[in-house]
């Protein structure tokens, strides 16, 4: 996984990307995930190979936005799975609105905060 294209397009993310200490290939997850401390990114190589170059940038941006938006710290008492869906919806709206491409099966997104989306779910 190479972040060069994302860094060229979104240089403000460079410190977040450089803070990653490990990028791990695994088939234990279906797509991608980042650890709560933002230090490790996991990705499924089969999922990754099936993405276009534009989709790869969108997925990388998605994972970095989880870190930037402090989603783990903002979760508080909320159910993890429901919170993650709310965060994904908020992030994916931002990504699509900025002209980036996500995989076809990605959640469409909603123009709201993760907290408000969570309450609606």
XYZ file of N, CA, C and O in Angstrom:
484
model
N 0.856 -1.177 0.000
C 0.000 0.000 0.000
C 0.897 1.233 0.000
O 1.756 1.368 0.849
N 0.687 2.079 -0.966
C 1.522 3.260 -1.140
C 0.655 4.515 -0.982
O -0.368 4.651 -1.634
N 1.064 5.427 -0.129
C 0.306 6.644 0.144
C 0.774 7.845 -0.670
O 0.306 8.954 -0.450
N 1.690 7.653 -1.600
C 2.272 8.766 -2.338
C 1.214 9.613 -3.053
O 1.235 10.838 -2.974
N 0.289 8.983 -3.739
C -0.735 9.739 -4.477
C -1.612 10.549 -3.536
O -1.947 11.704 -3.812
N -1.991 9.948 -2.410
C -2.821 10.671 -1.449
C -2.064 11.860 -0.865
O -2.622 12.950 -0.721
N -0.791 11.683 -0.564
C 0.008 12.782 -0.019
C 0.103 13.934 -1.019
O 0.004 15.102 -0.648
N 0.268 13.629 -2.302
C 0.340 14.688 -3.314
C -0.979 15.445 -3.413
O -1.005 16.645 -3.643
N -2.085 14.715 -3.255
C -3.399 15.357 -3.379
C -3.852 16.038 -2.089
O -4.570 17.030 -2.139
N -3.459 15.498 -0.960
C -3.861 16.030 0.339
C -2.636 16.123 1.257
O -2.479 15.356 2.206
N -1.737 17.068 0.984
C -0.494 17.134 1.758
C -0.700 17.358 3.254
O 0.150 16.978 4.056
N -1.817 17.926 3.661
C -2.089 18.142 5.082
C -2.200 16.825 5.853
O -2.047 16.808 7.080
N -2.418 15.712 5.137
C -2.501 14.401 5.783
C -1.130 13.758 6.024
O -1.044 12.721 6.666
N -0.074 14.369 5.522
C 1.267 13.784 5.643
C 1.627 13.411 7.078
O 2.083 12.284 7.312
N 1.431 14.283 8.077
C 1.797 13.882 9.449
C 1.004 12.677 9.951
O 1.540 11.836 10.668
N -0.250 12.577 9.553
C -1.075 11.439 9.968
C -0.553 10.159 9.332
O -0.401 9.129 9.993
N -0.258 10.223 8.056
C 0.253 9.061 7.329
C 1.611 8.646 7.876
O 1.876 7.457 8.100
N 2.489 9.623 8.123
C 3.814 9.291 8.640
C 3.772 8.767 10.072
O 4.716 8.133 10.530
N 2.664 9.002 10.769
C 2.491 8.485 12.125
C 2.160 6.993 12.131
O 2.273 6.332 13.158
N 1.741 6.461 10.974
C 1.483 5.017 10.889
C 2.788 4.269 11.116
O 3.796 4.564 10.485
N 2.762 3.318 12.026
C 3.968 2.542 12.301
C 3.959 1.190 11.608
O 5.010 0.609 11.355
N 2.755 0.681 11.320
C 2.645 -0.631 10.691
C 1.511 -0.617 9.674
O 0.443 -0.071 9.939
N 1.762 -1.219 8.538
C 0.728 -1.475 7.538
C 0.734 -2.980 7.333
O 1.725 -3.553 6.892
N -0.387 -3.610 7.694
C -0.433 -5.064 7.801
C -1.418 -5.654 6.805
O -2.595 -5.275 6.788
N -0.942 -6.591 5.987
C -1.816 -7.375 5.106
C -2.444 -8.476 5.948
O -1.746 -9.168 6.691
N -3.755 -8.642 5.819
C -4.426 -9.716 6.551
C -5.720 -10.095 5.846
O -6.386 -9.237 5.273
N -6.041 -11.348 5.912
C -7.321 -11.812 5.372
C -8.356 -11.941 6.482
O -9.470 -12.417 6.246
N -8.013 -11.500 7.680
C -8.924 -11.590 8.819
C -9.988 -10.495 8.810
O -10.928 -10.549 9.596
N -9.821 -9.490 7.981
C -10.835 -8.446 7.836
C -11.256 -8.396 6.367
O -10.465 -8.740 5.487
N -12.476 -7.967 6.088
C -12.931 -7.968 4.692
C -12.361 -6.838 3.839
O -12.205 -6.991 2.631
N -12.049 -5.694 4.442
C -11.614 -4.535 3.654
C -10.366 -3.894 4.264
O -9.274 -4.363 4.052
N -10.551 -2.797 5.004
C -9.448 -2.095 5.662
C -9.891 -1.650 7.050
O -11.093 -1.554 7.321
N -8.934 -1.352 7.895
C -9.238 -0.863 9.247
C -8.002 -0.190 9.811
O -6.875 -0.497 9.420
N -8.234 0.719 10.733
C -7.141 1.386 11.419
C -7.336 1.175 12.918
O -8.476 1.121 13.399
N -6.246 1.022 13.645
C -6.340 0.816 15.083
C -6.742 2.107 15.782
O -6.525 3.203 15.250
N -7.314 2.000 16.975
C -7.754 3.193 17.703
C -6.663 4.244 17.926
O -6.945 5.435 17.919
N -5.414 3.801 18.074
C -4.336 4.774 18.298
C -3.796 5.365 16.989
O -2.903 6.208 17.014
N -4.329 4.930 15.851
C -3.909 5.473 14.562
C -2.508 5.069 14.138
O -1.927 5.678 13.248
N -1.971 4.023 14.740
C -0.592 3.612 14.454
C -0.494 2.435 13.480
O 0.548 2.213 12.887
N -1.580 1.672 13.337
C -1.546 0.492 12.480
C -2.738 0.496 11.539
O -3.866 0.734 11.961
N -2.458 0.226 10.280
C -3.498 0.095 9.268
C -3.486 -1.351 8.792
O -2.421 -1.891 8.485
N -4.643 -1.963 8.755
C -4.799 -3.331 8.255
C -5.544 -3.273 6.930
O -6.442 -2.456 6.754
N -5.157 -4.152 6.019
C -5.911 -4.231 4.769
C -5.904 -5.649 4.230
O -4.940 -6.394 4.387
N -7.022 -6.007 3.613
C -7.160 -7.311 2.990
C -6.583 -7.214 1.573
O -7.066 -6.407 0.776
N -5.564 -8.011 1.257
C -4.926 -7.891 -0.066
C -5.862 -8.233 -1.227
O -5.730 -7.648 -2.306
N -6.828 -9.125 -1.010
C -7.772 -9.464 -2.082
C -8.686 -8.275 -2.366
O -8.942 -7.945 -3.525
N -9.165 -7.635 -1.311
C -9.977 -6.432 -1.462
C -9.171 -5.348 -2.174
O -9.637 -4.721 -3.121
N -7.938 -5.141 -1.723
C -7.083 -4.075 -2.248
C -6.804 -4.267 -3.733
O -6.867 -3.315 -4.517
N -6.501 -5.480 -4.137
C -6.198 -5.753 -5.555
C -7.399 -5.495 -6.461
O -7.230 -5.185 -7.633
N -8.601 -5.598 -5.929
C -9.804 -5.406 -6.725
C -10.204 -3.949 -6.920
O -11.182 -3.668 -7.605
N -9.442 -3.029 -6.332
C -9.781 -1.605 -6.420
C -9.048 -0.911 -7.556
O -7.916 -1.267 -7.880
N -9.693 0.091 -8.129
C -9.023 0.942 -9.108
C -8.075 1.874 -8.355
O -8.157 2.006 -7.122
N -7.203 2.568 -9.067
C -6.278 3.507 -8.433
C -7.052 4.598 -7.682
O -6.709 4.952 -6.550
N -8.111 5.109 -8.292
C -8.917 6.152 -7.650
C -9.617 5.629 -6.403
O -9.721 6.340 -5.405
N -10.112 4.403 -6.462
C -10.764 3.810 -5.289
C -9.755 3.587 -4.155
O -10.088 3.790 -2.980
N -8.535 3.203 -4.502
C -7.501 3.014 -3.474
C -7.228 4.319 -2.729
O -7.112 4.327 -1.499
N -7.155 5.416 -3.459
C -6.942 6.719 -2.821
C -8.131 7.053 -1.918
O -7.956 7.512 -0.784
N -9.334 6.795 -2.388
C -10.527 7.050 -1.584
C -10.556 6.227 -0.310
O -10.912 6.727 0.763
N -10.148 4.962 -0.394
C -10.110 4.088 0.788
C -9.039 4.565 1.764
O -9.258 4.596 2.981
N -7.882 4.931 1.256
C -6.826 5.453 2.134
C -7.307 6.722 2.836
O -7.104 6.891 4.046
N -7.933 7.609 2.088
C -8.466 8.837 2.659
C -9.499 8.505 3.740
O -9.495 9.103 4.820
N -10.348 7.544 3.474
C -11.368 7.113 4.441
C -10.719 6.726 5.770
O -11.130 7.197 6.830
N -9.699 5.885 5.719
C -9.054 5.429 6.958
C -8.341 6.576 7.675
O -8.389 6.675 8.897
N -7.705 7.459 6.934
C -7.022 8.591 7.570
C -8.026 9.541 8.220
O -7.751 10.118 9.274
N -9.210 9.673 7.627
C -10.221 10.556 8.209
C -10.781 10.004 9.521
O -11.213 10.771 10.379
N -10.773 8.682 9.681
C -11.146 8.128 10.995
C -10.192 8.666 12.062
O -10.617 9.027 13.158
N -8.913 8.715 11.730
C -7.904 9.195 12.683
C -8.072 10.699 12.908
O -8.146 11.175 14.042
N -8.129 11.458 11.816
C -8.206 12.916 11.886
C -9.446 13.378 12.652
O -9.389 14.336 13.431
N -10.553 12.682 12.439
C -11.809 13.067 13.090
C -11.933 12.530 14.521
O -12.975 12.716 15.151
N -10.893 11.894 15.020
C -10.861 11.391 16.404
C -12.073 10.522 16.726
O -12.658 10.609 17.811
N -12.440 9.664 15.800
C -13.645 8.865 15.980
C -13.596 7.959 17.198
O -14.603 7.801 17.889
N -12.469 7.374 17.484
C -12.389 6.499 18.660
C -12.603 7.299 19.940
O -13.328 6.879 20.837
N -11.997 8.453 20.047
C -12.146 9.276 21.254
C -13.564 9.824 21.394
O -14.051 10.028 22.495
N -14.240 10.056 20.291
C -15.598 10.601 20.321
C -16.666 9.543 20.547
O -17.820 9.872 20.803
N -16.301 8.273 20.489
C -17.290 7.194 20.627
C -17.949 7.193 21.994
O -19.140 6.955 22.128
N -17.182 7.444 23.041
C -17.675 7.445 24.410
C -18.388 6.137 24.736
O -17.804 5.083 24.577
N -19.637 6.173 25.160
C -20.397 5.000 25.595
C -21.127 4.292 24.445
O -21.784 3.291 24.667
N -21.014 4.803 23.251
C -21.801 4.298 22.122
C -21.373 2.892 21.695
O -20.208 2.527 21.808
N -22.330 2.168 21.141
C -22.086 0.835 20.588
C -21.060 0.944 19.467
O -21.216 1.775 18.555
N -20.019 0.106 19.516
C -18.910 0.217 18.559
C -19.371 0.055 17.120
O -19.022 0.859 16.254
N -20.134 -0.993 16.817
C -20.509 -1.262 15.420
C -21.415 -0.167 14.855
O -21.226 0.290 13.728
N -22.380 0.262 15.645
C -23.285 1.324 15.204
C -22.513 2.643 15.042
O -22.733 3.385 14.077
N -21.592 2.925 15.963
C -20.775 4.134 15.875
C -19.901 4.108 14.621
O -19.763 5.110 13.921
N -19.322 2.966 14.324
C -18.465 2.852 13.144
C -19.265 3.115 11.866
O -18.769 3.786 10.953
N -20.484 2.616 11.801
C -21.339 2.877 10.636
C -21.633 4.376 10.524
O -21.549 4.956 9.442
N -21.960 5.004 11.658
C -22.232 6.446 11.650
C -21.010 7.227 11.175
O -21.127 8.157 10.367
N -19.835 6.834 11.653
C -18.590 7.501 11.233
C -18.328 7.277 9.749
O -17.938 8.207 9.037
N -18.547 6.050 9.287
C -18.364 5.756 7.862
C -19.281 6.614 7.003
O -18.870 7.136 5.956
N -20.523 6.761 7.420
C -21.475 7.575 6.656
C -21.024 9.032 6.595
O -21.083 9.666 5.537
N -20.559 9.563 7.727
C -20.084 10.952 7.753
C -18.847 11.127 6.876
O -18.750 12.072 6.089
N -17.897 10.217 6.996
C -16.657 10.270 6.215
C -16.937 10.126 4.723
O -16.414 10.870 3.902
N -17.751 9.147 4.372
C -17.988 8.871 2.956
C -18.681 10.034 2.260
O -18.439 10.279 1.078
N -19.508 10.766 2.972
C -20.098 11.963 2.386
C -19.009 12.995 2.091
O -18.985 13.598 1.012
N -18.115 13.197 3.054
C -17.011 14.152 2.866
C -16.154 13.759 1.666
O -15.768 14.609 0.862
N -15.864 12.481 1.550
C -15.007 11.989 0.470
C -15.677 12.211 -0.890
O -15.069 12.756 -1.811
N -16.929 11.798 -0.999
C -17.646 11.956 -2.274
C -17.821 13.437 -2.624
O -17.664 13.822 -3.783
N -18.096 14.268 -1.628
C -18.281 15.702 -1.871
C -16.999 16.373 -2.334
O -17.044 17.411 -2.992
N -15.880 15.779 -1.993
C -14.584 16.328 -2.396
C -14.115 15.783 -3.733
O -13.020 16.105 -4.187
N -14.929 14.957 -4.370
C -14.611 14.444 -5.700
C -13.798 13.162 -5.722
O -13.362 12.727 -6.786
N -13.602 12.545 -4.577
C -12.877 11.272 -4.536
C -13.835 10.123 -4.801
O -15.052 10.271 -4.702
N -13.278 8.973 -5.128
C -14.062 7.804 -5.506
C -13.897 6.728 -4.434
O -12.781 6.446 -3.998
N -15.005 6.131 -4.045
C -14.988 4.995 -3.126
C -15.449 3.743 -3.872
O -16.097 3.853 -4.918
N -15.149 2.570 -3.349
C -15.629 1.337 -4.004
C -17.151 1.336 -4.123
O -17.858 1.963 -3.319
N -17.645 0.624 -5.094
C -19.073 0.601 -5.395
C -19.933 0.166 -4.218
O -21.059 0.596 -4.068
N -19.429 -0.717 -3.376
C -20.227 -1.234 -2.267
C -20.091 -0.405 -0.989
O -20.627 -0.771 0.053
N -19.411 0.732 -1.034
C -19.246 1.599 0.141
C -20.572 2.255 0.505
O -21.401 2.522 -0.366
N -20.760 2.508 1.780
C -21.948 3.237 2.221
C -21.960 4.610 1.556
O -20.920 5.253 1.430
N -23.129 5.066 1.160
C -23.232 6.298 0.372
C -22.798 7.543 1.128
O -22.177 8.426 0.568
N -23.148 7.673 2.345
C -22.753 8.836 3.122
C -23.905 9.764 3.412
O -24.946 9.727 2.751
N -23.699 10.586 4.435
C -24.737 11.515 4.861
C -24.074 12.796 5.337
O -23.066 12.757 6.042
N -24.654 13.921 4.979
C -24.094 15.222 5.324
C -24.499 15.612 6.745
O -25.424 16.394 6.959
N -23.809 15.022 7.712
C -24.095 15.294 9.118
C -22.927 14.799 9.949
O -22.025 14.133 9.439
N -22.952 15.123 11.228
C -21.906 14.621 12.113
C -22.163 13.170 12.450
O -23.304 12.687 12.380
N -21.125 12.481 12.847
C -21.264 11.081 13.249
C -22.229 10.957 14.430
O -23.025 10.019 14.498
N -22.176 11.923 15.349
C -23.062 11.886 16.510
C -24.537 11.954 16.096
O -25.364 11.181 16.592
N -24.866 12.864 15.190
C -26.262 12.991 14.737
C -26.694 11.774 13.928
O -27.819 11.313 14.066
N -25.804 11.263 13.101
C -26.126 10.069 12.311
C -26.361 8.896 13.249
O -27.300 8.118 13.070
N -25.522 8.747 14.263
C -25.677 7.658 15.229
C -27.067 7.693 15.871
O -27.724 6.657 16.008
N -27.503 8.869 16.271
C -28.812 8.999 16.905
C -29.939 8.595 15.964
O -30.976 8.106 16.402
N -29.758 8.817 14.668
C -30.790 8.473 13.690
C -30.806 6.982 13.346
O -31.816 6.485 12.865
N -29.672 6.300 13.581
C -29.605 4.874 13.211
C -30.417 4.000 14.149
O -30.545 4.153 15.278
